[in-house]
Short mmCIF file of C-alpha atoms and ligand atoms in Angstrom, two decimals:
data_model
loop_
_atom_site.label_atom_id
_atom_site.label_comp_id
_atom_site.label_asym_id
_atom_site.label_seq_id
_atom_site.Cartn_x
_atom_site.Cartn_y
_atom_site.Cartn_z
CA UNK A 1 -3.38 34.09 11.67
CA UNK A 2 -3.07 30.85 9.72
CA UNK A 3 -0.09 29.72 7.66
CA UNK A 4 -2.47 28.22 5.15
CA UNK A 5 -6.20 28.33 4.58
CA UNK A 6 -8.07 26.04 2.18
CA UNK A 7 -11.51 27.39 1.39
CA UNK A 8 -14.70 25.67 0.24
CA UNK A 9 -13.43 22.11 0.65
CA UNK A 10 -15.39 18.87 0.49
CA UNK A 11 -14.19 16.16 2.86
CA UNK A 12 -14.08 12.36 2.41
CA UNK A 13 -16.92 11.88 4.93
CA UNK A 14 -19.29 13.89 2.72
CA UNK A 15 -19.19 17.27 4.50
CA UNK A 16 -18.97 20.20 2.08
CA UNK A 17 -18.38 23.95 2.03
CA UNK A 18 -15.72 23.93 4.75
CA UNK A 19 -12.61 26.04 5.28
CA UNK A 20 -9.49 24.44 6.74
CA UNK A 21 -7.01 26.54 8.73
CA UNK A 22 -3.42 25.40 9.34
CA UNK A 23 -1.19 26.57 12.16
CA UNK A 24 2.27 25.21 13.09
CA UNK A 25 1.94 22.33 10.66
CA UNK A 26 -1.33 21.07 12.15
CA UNK A 27 -4.96 21.52 11.23
CA UNK A 28 -6.14 24.20 13.67
CA UNK A 29 -9.73 24.72 12.50
CA UNK A 30 -12.31 23.26 10.13
CA UNK A 31 -15.50 25.29 9.75
CA UNK A 32 -17.66 27.14 7.25
CA UNK A 33 -16.66 30.78 6.66
CA UNK A 34 -13.54 30.51 8.80
CA UNK A 35 -12.31 33.99 9.74
CA UNK A 36 -8.71 35.09 10.13
CA UNK A 37 -5.84 36.01 7.84
CA UNK A 38 -3.66 33.40 6.17
CA UNK A 39 -0.20 33.40 4.62
CA UNK A 40 -1.51 31.40 1.70
CA UNK A 41 -5.06 30.68 0.55
CA UNK A 42 -6.09 27.83 -1.72
CA UNK A 43 -9.61 27.85 -3.12
CA UNK A 44 -10.73 24.21 -3.27
CA UNK A 45 -13.81 25.32 -5.24
CA UNK A 46 -15.94 22.56 -3.71
CA UNK A 47 -13.47 19.83 -4.56
CA UNK A 48 -12.23 17.04 -2.32
CA UNK A 49 -9.54 17.58 0.30
CA UNK A 50 -8.40 14.17 1.54
CA UNK A 51 -5.63 12.99 3.80
CA UNK A 52 -2.61 11.74 1.80
CA UNK A 53 -2.68 8.33 0.18
CA UNK A 54 -0.96 5.55 2.09
CA UNK A 55 0.60 2.47 0.52
CA UNK A 56 1.13 -0.19 3.16
CA UNK A 57 2.70 -2.77 0.84
CA UNK A 58 5.52 -1.93 -1.52
CA UNK A 59 8.97 -3.07 -2.65
CA UNK A 60 11.13 0.00 -3.00
CA UNK A 61 14.39 -1.92 -3.41
CA UNK A 62 13.08 -3.44 -6.65
CA UNK A 63 11.02 -0.59 -8.05
CA UNK A 64 11.91 0.87 -11.47
CA UNK A 65 14.29 -2.03 -12.17
CA UNK A 66 12.08 -3.39 -14.96
CA UNK A 67 14.05 -5.34 -17.56
CA UNK A 68 17.14 -5.70 -15.37
CA UNK A 69 18.60 -8.13 -16.17
CA UNK A 70 15.62 -9.44 -18.16
CA UNK A 71 11.83 -9.37 -18.42
CA UNK A 72 9.42 -11.78 -16.72
CA UNK A 73 7.94 -13.61 -19.71
CA UNK A 74 5.84 -16.14 -17.81
CA UNK A 75 4.32 -13.53 -15.49
CA UNK A 76 4.68 -15.99 -12.62
CA UNK A 77 5.56 -14.97 -9.05
CA UNK A 78 8.35 -17.53 -9.04
CA UNK A 79 9.96 -16.21 -12.24
CA UNK A 80 9.82 -12.73 -10.69
CA UNK A 81 11.66 -14.02 -7.60
CA UNK A 82 14.22 -15.69 -9.90
CA UNK A 83 14.86 -12.49 -11.88
CA UNK A 84 15.21 -10.49 -8.67
CA UNK A 85 17.73 -13.11 -7.51
CA UNK A 86 19.74 -12.53 -10.70
CA UNK A 87 19.68 -8.77 -10.20
CA UNK A 88 20.60 -8.80 -6.51
CA UNK A 89 24.37 -9.41 -6.93
CA UNK A 90 24.47 -6.60 -9.53
CA UNK A 91 22.82 -4.00 -7.32
CA UNK A 92 24.79 -0.98 -6.16
CA UNK A 93 24.06 1.24 -3.19
CA UNK A 94 23.80 4.31 -5.42
CA UNK A 95 21.51 2.69 -7.98
CA UNK A 96 19.05 1.48 -5.33
CA UNK A 97 18.99 4.93 -3.73
CA UNK A 98 18.50 6.65 -7.08
CA UNK A 99 15.61 4.42 -8.12
CA UNK A 100 13.95 4.77 -4.70
CA UNK A 101 14.28 8.56 -4.66
CA UNK A 102 12.85 8.76 -8.17
CA UNK A 103 9.91 6.67 -7.03
CA UNK A 104 9.41 8.92 -4.00
CA UNK A 105 9.30 11.98 -6.30
CA UNK A 106 6.57 10.26 -8.30
CA UNK A 107 4.76 9.29 -5.08
CA UNK A 108 4.73 12.90 -3.86
CA UNK A 109 3.27 14.09 -7.15
CA UNK A 110 0.48 11.54 -6.63
CA UNK A 111 -0.22 12.62 -3.05
CA UNK A 112 1.24 9.38 -1.69
CA UNK A 113 3.02 10.45 1.50
CA UNK A 114 3.31 7.26 3.56
CA UNK A 115 4.75 3.99 2.30
CA UNK A 116 5.55 0.70 4.00
CA UNK A 117 8.22 -1.00 1.93
CA UNK A 118 9.56 -4.50 2.30
CA UNK A 119 13.31 -4.72 1.87
CA UNK A 120 14.95 -8.01 0.96
CA UNK A 121 17.34 -9.20 3.67
CA UNK A 122 18.50 -12.35 1.84
CA UNK A 123 21.79 -10.75 0.84
CA UNK A 124 24.98 -10.96 2.91
CA UNK A 125 25.76 -7.32 2.12
CA UNK A 126 22.32 -6.10 3.23
CA UNK A 127 22.80 -3.55 0.51
CA UNK A 128 19.09 -2.86 0.07
CA UNK A 129 18.65 -2.33 3.81
CA UNK A 130 21.51 0.17 3.98
CA UNK A 131 20.29 1.99 0.88
CA UNK A 132 16.66 2.23 1.99
CA UNK A 133 17.62 3.36 5.50
CA UNK A 134 19.46 6.19 3.77
CA UNK A 135 16.44 6.94 1.57
CA UNK A 136 14.17 6.90 4.65
CA UNK A 137 16.35 9.60 6.21
CA UNK A 138 16.43 11.72 3.05
CA UNK A 139 12.69 11.64 2.35
CA UNK A 140 11.65 12.00 6.01
CA UNK A 141 10.64 15.67 5.56
CA UNK A 142 7.95 14.65 3.07
CA UNK A 143 7.33 10.87 3.14
CA UNK A 144 6.79 8.53 6.10
CA UNK A 145 8.77 5.52 4.94
CA UNK A 146 8.46 2.37 7.02
CA UNK A 147 10.77 -0.58 6.35
CA UNK A 148 9.98 -4.29 6.71
CA UNK A 149 12.80 -6.84 7.03
CA UNK A 150 11.70 -9.27 4.35
CA UNK A 151 13.43 -12.63 3.86
CA UNK A 152 12.44 -12.93 0.19
CA UNK A 153 14.06 -16.36 -0.28
CA UNK A 154 12.65 -17.81 2.94
CA UNK A 155 13.45 -17.36 6.63
CA UNK A 156 14.46 -21.03 6.92
CA UNK A 157 14.98 -21.80 3.23
CA UNK A 158 17.71 -19.22 2.60
CA UNK A 159 20.92 -20.05 4.45
CA UNK A 160 21.75 -17.23 6.84
CA UNK A 161 18.37 -15.48 6.63
CA UNK A 162 17.75 -15.88 10.36
CA UNK A 163 20.87 -13.87 11.22
CA UNK A 164 20.46 -11.41 8.36
CA UNK A 165 16.93 -10.56 9.46
CA UNK A 166 18.13 -9.92 13.03
CA UNK A 167 20.95 -7.75 11.68
CA UNK A 168 18.50 -5.69 9.61
CA UNK A 169 16.36 -5.13 12.72
CA UNK A 170 19.47 -4.12 14.66
CA UNK A 171 20.22 -1.57 11.93
CA UNK A 172 16.85 0.11 12.49
CA UNK A 173 14.32 -1.69 10.29
CA UNK A 174 11.10 -1.47 12.25
CA UNK A 175 8.79 -4.21 10.97
CA UNK A 176 9.31 -8.00 10.90
CA UNK A 177 8.53 -9.64 7.54
CA UNK A 178 8.31 -13.21 6.29
CA UNK A 179 7.12 -15.46 3.48
CA UNK A 180 5.80 -18.69 5.00
CA UNK A 181 4.38 -20.10 1.74
CA UNK A 182 7.86 -20.00 0.19
CA UNK A 183 9.48 -22.13 2.90
CA UNK A 184 10.29 -25.75 2.03
CA UNK A 185 7.31 -27.30 3.80
CA UNK A 186 4.01 -26.25 5.33
CA UNK A 187 5.55 -27.10 8.71
CA UNK A 188 8.54 -24.83 8.09
CA UNK A 189 6.15 -22.09 6.98
CA UNK A 190 4.15 -22.37 10.20
CA UNK A 191 7.34 -22.48 12.27
CA UNK A 192 8.57 -19.31 10.54
CA UNK A 193 5.33 -17.49 11.42
CA UNK A 194 5.80 -18.48 15.08
CA UNK A 195 9.47 -17.47 15.16
CA UNK A 196 8.90 -14.13 13.42
CA UNK A 197 5.99 -13.16 15.68
CA UNK A 198 8.13 -14.02 18.71
CA UNK A 199 10.93 -11.75 17.44
CA UNK A 200 8.41 -8.91 17.04
CA UNK A 201 6.99 -9.51 20.52
CA UNK A 202 10.45 -9.50 22.09
CA UNK A 203 11.55 -6.36 20.29
CA UNK A 204 8.23 -4.53 20.47
CA UNK A 205 7.94 -4.36 16.68
CA UNK A 206 5.15 -4.65 14.12
CA UNK A 207 4.70 -7.70 11.87
CA UNK A 208 3.84 -7.78 8.17
CA UNK A 209 4.12 -11.12 6.43
CA UNK A 210 3.72 -12.02 2.78
CA UNK A 211 1.20 -14.68 3.69
CA UNK A 212 -0.32 -17.37 1.48
CA UNK A 213 0.44 -15.62 -1.83
CA UNK A 214 -0.62 -18.71 -3.72
CA UNK A 215 -3.73 -20.23 -5.30
CA UNK A 216 -3.35 -23.31 -3.08
CA UNK A 217 -6.47 -23.38 -0.88
CA UNK A 218 -4.57 -25.49 1.66
CA UNK A 219 -2.00 -22.74 2.29
CA UNK A 220 -3.33 -21.72 5.70
CA UNK A 221 -0.51 -19.72 7.28
CA UNK A 222 -2.98 -16.94 8.01
CA UNK A 223 -4.52 -19.30 10.57
CA UNK A 224 -1.14 -19.61 12.31
CA UNK A 225 -0.58 -15.86 12.03
CA UNK A 226 -3.91 -15.17 13.78
CA UNK A 227 -3.10 -17.80 16.42
CA UNK A 228 0.37 -16.41 17.18
CA UNK A 229 -0.96 -12.84 17.24
CA UNK A 230 -3.52 -13.88 19.85
CA UNK A 231 -1.03 -15.95 21.87
CA UNK A 232 1.58 -13.20 22.01
CA UNK A 233 -0.85 -10.33 22.54
CA UNK A 234 0.16 -8.65 19.27
CA UNK A 235 -3.37 -7.57 18.29
CA UNK A 236 -3.42 -4.42 16.16
CA UNK A 237 0.27 -4.81 15.30
CA UNK A 238 0.16 -7.63 12.75
CA UNK A 239 -0.74 -7.50 9.07
CA UNK A 240 -1.25 -10.36 6.63
CA UNK A 241 -0.32 -9.30 3.11
CA UNK A 242 -1.80 -10.90 -0.02
CA UNK A 243 -3.73 -13.81 1.60
CA UNK A 244 -4.63 -14.91 -1.92
CA UNK A 245 -5.10 -18.56 -0.97
CA UNK A 246 -8.21 -17.39 0.88
CA UNK A 247 -9.76 -16.70 -2.53
CA UNK A 248 -9.67 -20.43 -3.27
CA UNK A 249 -10.37 -21.79 0.21
CA UNK A 250 -13.38 -23.86 1.13
CA UNK A 251 -16.21 -21.56 2.25
CA UNK A 252 -16.91 -23.54 5.40
CA UNK A 253 -13.30 -23.19 6.52
CA UNK A 254 -13.33 -19.45 5.77
CA UNK A 255 -16.46 -19.07 7.90
CA UNK A 256 -14.36 -20.24 10.85
CA UNK A 257 -11.22 -18.37 9.80
CA UNK A 258 -12.61 -14.84 9.44
CA UNK A 259 -13.84 -14.53 13.04
CA UNK A 260 -10.45 -15.82 14.23
CA UNK A 261 -8.63 -13.11 12.22
CA UNK A 262 -11.01 -10.48 13.60
CA UNK A 263 -10.65 -11.74 17.18
CA UNK A 264 -6.86 -11.71 16.96
CA UNK A 265 -6.78 -8.14 15.60
CA UNK A 266 -4.85 -9.04 12.45
CA UNK A 267 -5.27 -6.65 9.52
CA UNK A 268 -5.28 -7.62 5.85
CA UNK A 269 -3.70 -6.10 2.77
CA UNK A 270 -4.66 -7.12 -0.75
CA UNK A 271 -2.59 -5.97 -3.71
CA UNK A 272 -5.21 -5.89 -6.47
CA UNK A 273 -3.01 -5.05 -9.47
CA UNK A 274 -0.51 -7.74 -8.61
CA UNK A 275 -3.01 -10.35 -7.41
CA UNK A 276 -5.13 -10.13 -10.57
CA UNK A 277 -1.94 -10.22 -12.65
CA UNK A 278 -0.18 -13.11 -10.94
CA UNK A 279 -2.80 -15.42 -9.45
CA UNK A 280 -4.72 -18.00 -11.42
CA UNK A 281 -1.81 -18.49 -13.84
CA UNK A 282 -2.05 -22.27 -13.60
CA UNK A 283 -5.78 -22.23 -14.35
CA UNK A 284 -7.24 -22.82 -17.79
CA UNK A 285 -10.83 -21.53 -17.75
CA UNK A 286 -12.44 -20.39 -15.56
CA UNK A 287 -9.44 -18.45 -14.23
CA UNK A 288 -9.50 -17.48 -10.58
CA UNK A 289 -9.04 -13.82 -9.72
CA UNK A 290 -6.98 -14.66 -6.64
CA UNK A 291 -7.62 -11.53 -4.62
CA UNK A 292 -8.42 -12.16 -0.97
CA UNK A 293 -11.93 -11.70 0.47
CA UNK A 294 -11.84 -8.00 1.30
CA UNK A 295 -15.61 -7.23 1.45
CA UNK A 296 -16.22 -10.24 3.67
CA UNK A 297 -13.36 -9.25 6.00
CA UNK A 298 -14.73 -5.72 6.23
CA UNK A 299 -18.05 -7.08 7.48
CA UNK A 300 -16.13 -8.67 10.37
CA UNK A 301 -14.55 -5.31 11.23
CA UNK A 302 -11.10 -6.41 10.06
CA UNK A 303 -8.91 -3.45 9.05
CA UNK A 304 -8.26 -3.79 5.31
CA UNK A 305 -6.03 -2.04 2.82
CA UNK A 306 -5.13 -2.14 -0.86
CA UNK A 307 -1.39 -1.93 -1.58
CA UNK A 308 0.48 -1.18 -4.79
CA UNK A 309 3.14 -3.84 -4.14
CA UNK A 310 5.13 -3.28 -7.34
CA UNK A 311 5.84 -0.62 -9.94
CA UNK A 312 8.01 -1.47 -12.96
CA UNK A 313 9.89 -4.37 -11.41
CA UNK A 314 10.30 -8.14 -12.05
CA UNK A 315 6.70 -8.79 -10.97
CA UNK A 316 4.82 -5.92 -12.60
CA UNK A 317 5.71 -3.81 -15.63
CA UNK A 318 3.22 -1.01 -15.12
CA UNK A 319 2.08 1.38 -12.35
CA UNK A 320 2.65 5.03 -11.51
CA UNK A 321 2.34 5.35 -7.72
CA UNK A 322 -1.35 6.08 -8.23
CA UNK A 323 -3.26 4.65 -5.26
CA UNK A 324 -6.53 5.55 -6.98
CA UNK A 325 -5.62 3.16 -9.77
CA UNK A 326 -4.99 0.54 -7.08
CA UNK A 327 -8.35 1.31 -5.43
CA UNK A 328 -10.10 1.12 -8.79
CA UNK A 329 -8.67 -2.31 -9.54
CA UNK A 330 -9.60 -3.52 -6.05
CA UNK A 331 -13.12 -2.22 -6.52
CA UNK A 332 -13.54 -4.11 -9.78
CA UNK A 333 -11.91 -7.37 -8.75
CA UNK A 334 -13.89 -7.55 -5.49
CA UNK A 335 -17.05 -6.25 -7.19
CA UNK A 336 -17.33 -3.55 -4.52
CA UNK A 337 -19.75 -1.51 -6.59
CA UNK A 338 -22.36 -0.28 -4.08
CA UNK A 339 -22.00 3.37 -3.02
CA UNK A 340 -20.79 2.34 0.43
CA UNK A 341 -18.39 -0.28 -0.91
CA UNK A 342 -16.85 2.21 -3.36
CA UNK A 343 -16.26 4.58 -0.45
CA UNK A 344 -14.63 1.71 1.41
CA UNK A 345 -12.24 1.28 -1.53
CA UNK A 346 -11.10 4.88 -1.04
CA UNK A 347 -10.62 4.15 2.67
CA UNK A 348 -8.53 1.11 1.71
CA UNK A 349 -5.86 3.45 0.28
CA UNK A 350 -6.15 6.12 3.02
CA UNK A 351 -7.47 5.51 6.55
CA UNK A 352 -7.17 1.68 6.48
CA UNK A 353 -3.44 1.55 5.69
CA UNK A 354 -2.82 4.56 7.96
CA UNK A 355 -4.12 2.44 10.83
CA UNK A 356 -1.91 -0.48 9.77
CA UNK A 357 1.16 1.78 9.73
CA UNK A 358 0.19 3.32 13.10
CA UNK A 359 0.51 6.80 11.58
CA UNK A 360 0.22 9.53 14.18
CA UNK A 361 -2.00 12.55 13.49
CA UNK A 362 -3.42 11.18 10.25
CA UNK A 363 -6.66 12.60 8.85
CA UNK A 364 -8.41 15.81 7.92
CA UNK A 365 -9.58 16.69 11.44
CA UNK A 366 -8.68 19.43 13.90
CA UNK A 367 -5.41 18.48 15.61
CA UNK A 368 -4.20 16.22 12.80
CA UNK A 369 -1.03 16.90 10.83
CA UNK A 370 -1.60 19.35 8.00
CA UNK A 371 -0.86 16.73 5.33
CA UNK A 372 -3.54 16.84 2.63
CA UNK A 373 -4.30 16.31 -1.02
CA UNK A 374 -6.61 18.51 -3.08
CA UNK A 375 -8.17 16.36 -5.77
CA UNK A 376 -9.93 17.31 -8.99
CA UNK A 377 -13.09 15.50 -7.87
CA UNK A 378 -15.97 16.33 -5.57
CA UNK A 379 -16.14 13.08 -3.59
CA UNK A 380 -14.26 9.85 -2.97
CA UNK A 381 -16.21 7.82 -5.53
CA UNK A 382 -15.54 10.39 -8.23
CA UNK A 383 -11.89 10.43 -7.20
CA UNK A 384 -11.66 6.71 -7.98
CA UNK A 385 -13.69 7.04 -11.19
CA UNK A 386 -11.39 9.74 -12.55
CA UNK A 387 -8.10 8.65 -10.95
CA UNK A 388 -8.43 12.31 -10.08
CA UNK A 389 -5.66 14.80 -10.70
CA UNK A 390 -3.77 15.80 -7.55
CA UNK A 391 -4.15 19.55 -7.88
CA UNK A 392 -2.12 20.26 -4.74
CA UNK A 393 -0.23 18.05 -2.32
CA UNK A 394 0.34 19.58 1.10
CA UNK A 395 2.87 18.47 3.71
CA UNK A 396 3.02 20.16 7.13
CA UNK A 397 0.93 23.02 5.74
CA UNK A 398 3.17 23.64 2.72
CA UNK A 399 2.38 22.84 -0.89
CA UNK A 400 5.02 20.39 -2.13
CA UNK A 401 3.47 19.46 -5.47
CA UNK A 402 1.01 21.01 -7.89
CA UNK A 403 -0.55 19.54 -11.02
CA UNK A 404 -2.60 21.46 -13.55
CA UNK A 405 -6.26 20.44 -13.72
CA UNK A 406 -7.16 17.98 -16.40
CA UNK A 407 -9.15 19.70 -19.10
CA UNK A 408 -9.47 19.06 -22.81
CA UNK A 409 -10.05 21.68 -25.53
CA UNK A 410 -12.57 20.39 -28.05
CA UNK A 411 -13.14 21.41 -31.64
CA UNK A 412 -16.64 20.12 -32.32
CA UNK A 413 -19.51 21.90 -34.05
CA UNK A 414 -22.20 22.97 -31.56
CA UNK A 415 -20.46 21.42 -28.56
CA UNK A 416 -18.64 23.03 -25.59
CA UNK A 417 -15.09 24.21 -26.21
CA UNK A 418 -13.77 22.69 -23.01
CA UNK A 419 -14.47 19.56 -21.05
CA UNK A 420 -13.56 19.16 -17.38
CA UNK A 421 -14.04 15.53 -16.29
CA UNK A 422 -14.81 16.55 -12.70
CA UNK A 423 -17.82 18.61 -13.82
CA UNK A 424 -19.58 15.82 -15.69
CA UNK A 425 -22.37 13.75 -14.24
CA UNK A 426 -24.74 14.12 -11.29
CA UNK A 427 -22.52 16.56 -9.37
CA UNK A 428 -21.60 18.71 -12.38
FE1 FE2 B 1 5.00 -7.92 -1.85
#
């Protein structure tokens, strides 16, 4: 007896025609023509059943605050930081919680069930930390929310940040953040990387730094991050976010850098929507894209992810918690257009970030948690092409969100009356 059975599913690895049986919140069986009764049956009708989307880089304290107290007219990272600084003293505990919970509702509807969010600790009240710890507790039944103590205004540059970051960790924030390129000097930036990695090593925590989010090819804090990771034995527990300077770096230097990142076991997160929107702003033409070298890192076996970073906040006015939109932008910006590379873009919003977050029991395999998304698409490439509708989102074997399939009714002479985007093309 299964609590739930999904029939005729296609899986991200290309297997098709499989039934998935769920027992006690875990996937108990995956096979063709699976016998046994089930409390609930969902007919996948050959469509894709994937593990939930994972966003390993987000800012939930700022999300949905667009326009408060004003809009970012220049589009620059630094104006965004300035606007956020103006909003910070006006924040209330309730308002931060409300915005975050609203975002989590949206995330669930999009099949996004694990999020790593940075939370700004450069605030004597640590209001964002308190609020997001509360949100983490409230959404725990349906979203894995991981918090990063993020000194937005600089670990050394902002007076008191050193103590505030420690306090946030004492309160239960589980990842150490930083922003070395925003410190006053390159030397301070490098020193902050060293200090933050040491804190993580002492406390047994993970590290996720905003690292080299600049077009300056000489911003090389990733080199220090790889070095400190190696020195402190933190391999597999450290992530470099953004790494946009790598886009502009000298190719010879990068040829030395990539093996060092791989050796150290540092993972990389690009944020395609934000990187393409913010980087290259000081260029005339040609304008640099700014996104870090994801395909090249993948060839070195470096774990890579695409993050959303921002939705309707001082840095980005758009977004809808759709990790397929993120994957699509990453695919285009990095020109990852081969069949294999497109599949890797899907992995960059699922298995890649799941590894970075150290999620337990992640995947559509026997023994994994019964957390899944049924998409209106037959494979991962089509899912990205269509930004496929999340027909059903399943958490611990229970459906927690449903969306009607996308279908248009046409009124055209001699043409079909209905068009289903997932049934068009080679598979249809
Ligand atoms: Fe960020």
